[in-house]
Amino acid sequence: MMHQEEHLKSSDFITDMVIGMSDGLTVPFALAAGLSGAVSSNNIILTAGIAEIVAGCIAMGLGGYLAGKTELEHYESELKREYAEVETVPDKEMEEVKEVFAEYGLSPEAQQLIATELSKDKTKWVNFMMKFELGLEAPNPNRARQSALTIGASYFVGGLLPLSAYLFTDTPQRGLIGSTILTIICLFVFGYFKSKVTGQPPVQGALKVTMIGVLAAAAAFAIARLVA
């Protein structure tokens, strides 16, 4: 029976979701908490919170898009340079191939054989250099768009959760209590499943995410209260 290894395939998606959800859970909560001590109407808090969520969703999504585009442009630039080098200085590039295999303890004869065979296919040769010399993997061409959508959507969902407590309470103070409890629960649940998906101890990971989120929210809350 063939041995099958299970590895996480969607690390980019998980990373983007973590970025969006963690910020979405903490920033709108901190804003709402800061306003709870300064206003007497839940409607004002909901209006300000929704406006922040929309603005944050757009800003976070745009940041993810630009990061994805930068990654793709960097890879394409390095790929073009590697193709130029195998054309203009093939001997130097073959030496670099041999240096890679020398690090694995292969004999000079084996290094020469592999380098010679690899140089017969320029595409595979360049791909080898991109991966083992530069440490670059070909990014998903749709990475920028997917990153923007994932981060933006995660931020939007994360922001609505703590804000929803103000929909079911009649005063900002009660809303703050409900929002705090809901945010802590959401952080713990989110941290638990995030850790489970990434192969980390779930409870330990959940506590870590919750602690970081609470500290971030507390810091943002303190600032919001100062300026509110």
Short mmCIF file of C-alpha atoms in Angstrom, two decimals:
data_model
loop_
_atom_site.label_atom_id
_atom_site.label_comp_id
_atom_site.label_asym_id
_atom_site.label_seq_id
_atom_site.Cartn_x
_atom_site.Cartn_y
_atom_site.Cartn_z
CA MET A 1 0.00 0.00 0.00
CA MET A 2 1.41 3.37 -1.01
CA HIS A 3 2.14 5.76 1.83
CA GLN A 4 0.20 9.01 1.53
CA GLU A 5 1.39 12.17 3.21
CA GLU A 6 -1.06 14.87 4.20
CA HIS A 7 0.18 18.42 3.92
CA LEU A 8 -1.58 21.74 4.13
CA LYS A 9 -2.25 22.91 0.56
CA SER A 10 -3.98 26.20 1.26
CA SER A 11 -1.52 28.02 3.49
CA ASP A 12 -2.04 31.28 1.57
CA PHE A 13 -5.80 31.08 2.12
CA ILE A 14 -5.35 30.32 5.83
CA THR A 15 -2.88 33.21 6.21
CA ASP A 16 -5.23 35.66 4.49
CA MET A 17 -8.21 34.47 6.53
CA VAL A 18 -6.25 34.84 9.78
CA ILE A 19 -5.19 38.39 8.85
CA GLY A 20 -8.70 39.47 7.94
CA MET A 21 -10.58 37.71 10.73
CA SER A 22 -8.23 38.69 13.55
CA ASP A 23 -8.31 42.37 12.57
CA GLY A 24 -12.05 42.23 11.96
CA LEU A 25 -12.70 40.85 15.43
CA THR A 26 -10.53 43.36 17.26
CA VAL A 27 -10.65 46.75 15.51
CA PRO A 28 -14.45 47.22 15.20
CA PHE A 29 -14.84 45.86 18.74
CA ALA A 30 -12.36 48.39 20.10
CA LEU A 31 -14.06 51.22 18.25
CA ALA A 32 -17.48 50.21 19.54
CA ALA A 33 -16.11 49.79 23.06
CA GLY A 34 -14.55 53.23 23.00
CA LEU A 35 -17.78 54.81 21.80
CA SER A 36 -19.82 52.96 24.43
CA GLY A 37 -18.50 55.26 27.11
CA ALA A 38 -19.04 58.42 25.09
CA VAL A 39 -22.49 58.07 23.50
CA SER A 40 -25.92 57.06 24.75
CA SER A 41 -27.34 55.43 21.62
CA ASN A 42 -26.62 52.03 20.14
CA ASN A 43 -27.60 53.39 16.72
CA ILE A 44 -24.60 55.73 16.73
CA ILE A 45 -22.28 52.86 17.61
CA LEU A 46 -23.78 50.63 14.91
CA THR A 47 -23.50 53.38 12.28
CA ALA A 48 -19.88 54.13 13.15
CA GLY A 49 -19.06 50.43 13.42
CA ILE A 50 -20.52 49.56 10.03
CA ALA A 51 -18.73 52.49 8.42
CA GLU A 52 -15.44 51.28 9.94
CA ILE A 53 -16.07 47.71 8.79
CA VAL A 54 -16.72 48.81 5.20
CA ALA A 55 -13.66 51.07 5.17
CA GLY A 56 -11.49 48.44 6.84
CA CYS A 57 -12.73 45.73 4.47
CA ILE A 58 -11.76 47.83 1.45
CA ALA A 59 -8.41 48.89 2.91
CA MET A 60 -7.44 45.36 4.02
CA GLY A 61 -8.56 43.85 0.71
CA LEU A 62 -6.59 46.44 -1.25
CA GLY A 63 -3.52 45.72 0.87
CA GLY A 64 -3.84 42.01 0.14
CA TYR A 65 -4.27 42.71 -3.58
CA LEU A 66 -1.18 44.91 -3.75
CA ALA A 67 0.87 42.36 -1.81
CA GLY A 68 -0.20 39.60 -4.20
CA LYS A 69 0.60 41.72 -7.27
CA THR A 70 4.02 42.62 -5.84
CA GLU A 71 4.82 38.96 -5.24
CA LEU A 72 3.85 38.04 -8.82
CA GLU A 73 5.78 40.95 -10.35
CA HIS A 74 8.88 40.07 -8.32
CA TYR A 75 8.73 36.44 -9.46
CA GLU A 76 8.26 37.40 -13.12
CA SER A 77 11.19 39.82 -12.91
CA GLU A 78 13.49 37.17 -11.44
CA LEU A 79 12.25 34.60 -13.98
CA LYS A 80 13.12 36.92 -16.86
CA ARG A 81 16.57 37.52 -15.39
CA GLU A 82 17.23 33.78 -15.00
CA TYR A 83 16.26 33.11 -18.63
CA ALA A 84 18.67 35.84 -19.71
CA GLU A 85 21.47 34.33 -17.61
CA VAL A 86 21.12 30.80 -19.00
CA GLU A 87 21.34 32.33 -22.46
CA THR A 88 24.30 34.66 -21.86
CA VAL A 89 26.33 32.92 -19.13
CA PRO A 90 25.37 29.21 -19.24
CA ASP A 91 28.70 28.06 -17.78
CA LYS A 92 28.20 30.21 -14.69
CA GLU A 93 24.65 28.93 -14.28
CA MET A 94 25.85 25.31 -14.57
CA GLU A 95 28.38 25.99 -11.83
CA GLU A 96 25.57 27.28 -9.65
CA VAL A 97 23.62 24.07 -10.29
CA LYS A 98 26.62 22.01 -9.22
CA GLU A 99 27.01 24.13 -6.10
CA VAL A 100 23.45 23.28 -5.10
CA PHE A 101 24.11 19.54 -5.34
CA ALA A 102 27.51 19.89 -3.69
CA GLU A 103 25.66 21.00 -0.58
CA TYR A 104 23.86 17.65 -0.62
CA GLY A 105 27.16 15.77 -0.70
CA LEU A 106 27.05 14.56 -4.31
CA SER A 107 30.35 13.78 -5.98
CA PRO A 108 31.81 16.17 -8.61
CA GLU A 109 31.04 13.58 -11.29
CA ALA A 110 27.39 13.34 -10.24
CA GLN A 111 27.15 17.13 -10.06
CA GLN A 112 28.48 17.46 -13.61
CA LEU A 113 26.13 14.76 -14.92
CA ILE A 114 23.04 16.35 -13.37
CA ALA A 115 24.01 19.85 -14.47
CA THR A 116 24.58 18.66 -18.04
CA GLU A 117 21.26 16.82 -18.23
CA LEU A 118 19.37 19.73 -16.65
CA SER A 119 20.85 22.24 -19.10
CA LYS A 120 19.25 20.37 -22.02
CA ASP A 121 15.83 21.77 -21.05
CA LYS A 122 16.00 25.52 -20.45
CA THR A 123 12.54 25.72 -18.89
CA LYS A 124 13.30 23.05 -16.30
CA TRP A 125 16.76 24.53 -15.81
CA VAL A 126 15.35 27.99 -15.08
CA ASN A 127 12.64 26.57 -12.81
CA PHE A 128 15.32 24.68 -10.89
CA MET A 129 17.36 27.85 -10.41
CA MET A 130 14.30 29.81 -9.33
CA LYS A 131 13.47 27.26 -6.66
CA PHE A 132 16.86 26.15 -5.37
CA GLU A 133 19.03 29.21 -5.98
CA LEU A 134 16.52 31.97 -5.24
CA GLY A 135 14.05 30.03 -3.09
CA LEU A 136 11.08 31.24 -5.15
CA GLU A 137 7.97 29.23 -6.01
CA ALA A 138 5.74 30.25 -8.91
CA PRO A 139 2.84 32.19 -7.32
CA ASN A 140 -0.75 31.61 -8.28
CA PRO A 141 -1.56 34.18 -11.02
CA ASN A 142 -4.91 34.74 -9.29
CA ARG A 143 -3.25 35.20 -5.89
CA ALA A 144 -3.81 38.98 -5.71
CA ARG A 145 -7.54 38.77 -6.40
CA GLN A 146 -8.06 35.77 -4.13
CA SER A 147 -6.08 37.41 -1.34
CA ALA A 148 -8.11 40.61 -1.59
CA LEU A 149 -11.43 38.73 -1.50
CA THR A 150 -10.39 36.44 1.36
CA ILE A 151 -8.96 39.20 3.57
CA GLY A 152 -11.82 41.59 2.82
CA ALA A 153 -14.56 39.00 3.41
CA SER A 154 -12.89 37.71 6.59
CA TYR A 155 -12.58 41.24 7.94
CA PHE A 156 -16.24 41.94 7.14
CA VAL A 157 -17.49 38.79 8.87
CA GLY A 158 -15.14 39.24 11.81
CA GLY A 159 -16.26 42.85 12.27
CA LEU A 160 -19.97 42.05 12.26
CA LEU A 161 -19.68 39.50 15.08
CA PRO A 162 -18.78 41.84 17.98
CA LEU A 163 -20.95 44.61 16.53
CA SER A 164 -24.02 42.35 16.49
CA ALA A 165 -24.29 42.53 20.30
CA TYR A 166 -25.44 46.14 19.97
CA LEU A 167 -28.39 45.02 17.86
CA PHE A 168 -29.90 43.04 20.72
CA THR A 169 -29.29 45.40 23.63
CA ASP A 170 -30.88 48.70 24.57
CA THR A 171 -27.88 50.58 26.01
CA PRO A 172 -24.23 50.91 24.97
CA GLN A 173 -23.09 49.56 28.33
CA ARG A 174 -25.04 46.31 27.92
CA GLY A 175 -23.91 46.16 24.32
CA LEU A 176 -20.30 46.42 25.44
CA ILE A 177 -20.71 43.52 27.88
CA GLY A 178 -22.30 41.34 25.20
CA SER A 179 -19.74 42.39 22.60
CA THR A 180 -16.84 41.59 24.92
CA ILE A 181 -18.15 38.11 25.73
CA LEU A 182 -18.95 37.40 22.07
CA THR A 183 -15.55 38.63 20.87
CA ILE A 184 -13.65 36.44 23.35
CA ILE A 185 -15.72 33.39 22.38
CA CYS A 186 -15.22 34.07 18.67
CA LEU A 187 -11.46 34.53 19.13
CA PHE A 188 -11.21 31.24 21.00
CA VAL A 189 -13.28 29.31 18.45
CA PHE A 190 -11.43 30.91 15.54
CA GLY A 191 -8.06 30.15 17.14
CA TYR A 192 -9.09 26.56 17.84
CA PHE A 193 -10.08 25.73 14.26
CA LYS A 194 -7.19 27.72 12.79
CA SER A 195 -4.72 25.73 14.92
CA LYS A 196 -6.42 22.44 14.07
CA VAL A 197 -6.25 23.13 10.33
CA THR A 198 -2.58 24.12 10.52
CA GLY A 199 -1.63 21.07 12.60
CA GLN A 200 -0.94 22.88 15.88
CA PRO A 201 -2.28 21.95 19.35
CA PRO A 202 -5.87 23.30 19.11
CA VAL A 203 -6.42 24.41 22.71
CA GLN A 204 -2.97 25.98 23.04
CA GLY A 205 -3.42 27.73 19.70
CA ALA A 206 -6.89 28.93 20.67
CA LEU A 207 -5.61 30.41 23.93
CA LYS A 208 -2.74 32.10 22.07
CA VAL A 209 -5.03 33.68 19.47
CA THR A 210 -7.49 34.75 22.17
CA MET A 211 -4.73 36.32 24.27
CA ILE A 212 -3.26 38.20 21.31
CA GLY A 213 -6.70 39.36 20.19
CA VAL A 214 -7.68 40.53 23.68
CA LEU A 215 -4.40 42.43 24.11
CA ALA A 216 -4.78 44.06 20.68
CA ALA A 217 -8.40 44.96 21.42
CA ALA A 218 -7.47 46.32 24.85
CA ALA A 219 -4.79 48.54 23.34
CA ALA A 220 -7.13 49.81 20.63
CA PHE A 221 -9.90 50.22 23.23
CA ALA A 222 -7.65 52.38 25.45
CA ILE A 223 -6.77 54.62 22.52
CA ALA A 224 -10.41 54.86 21.45
CA ARG A 225 -11.47 55.87 24.96
CA LEU A 226 -8.78 58.55 25.05
CA VAL A 227 -9.96 60.22 21.87
CA ALA A 228 -13.69 59.53 22.22
#
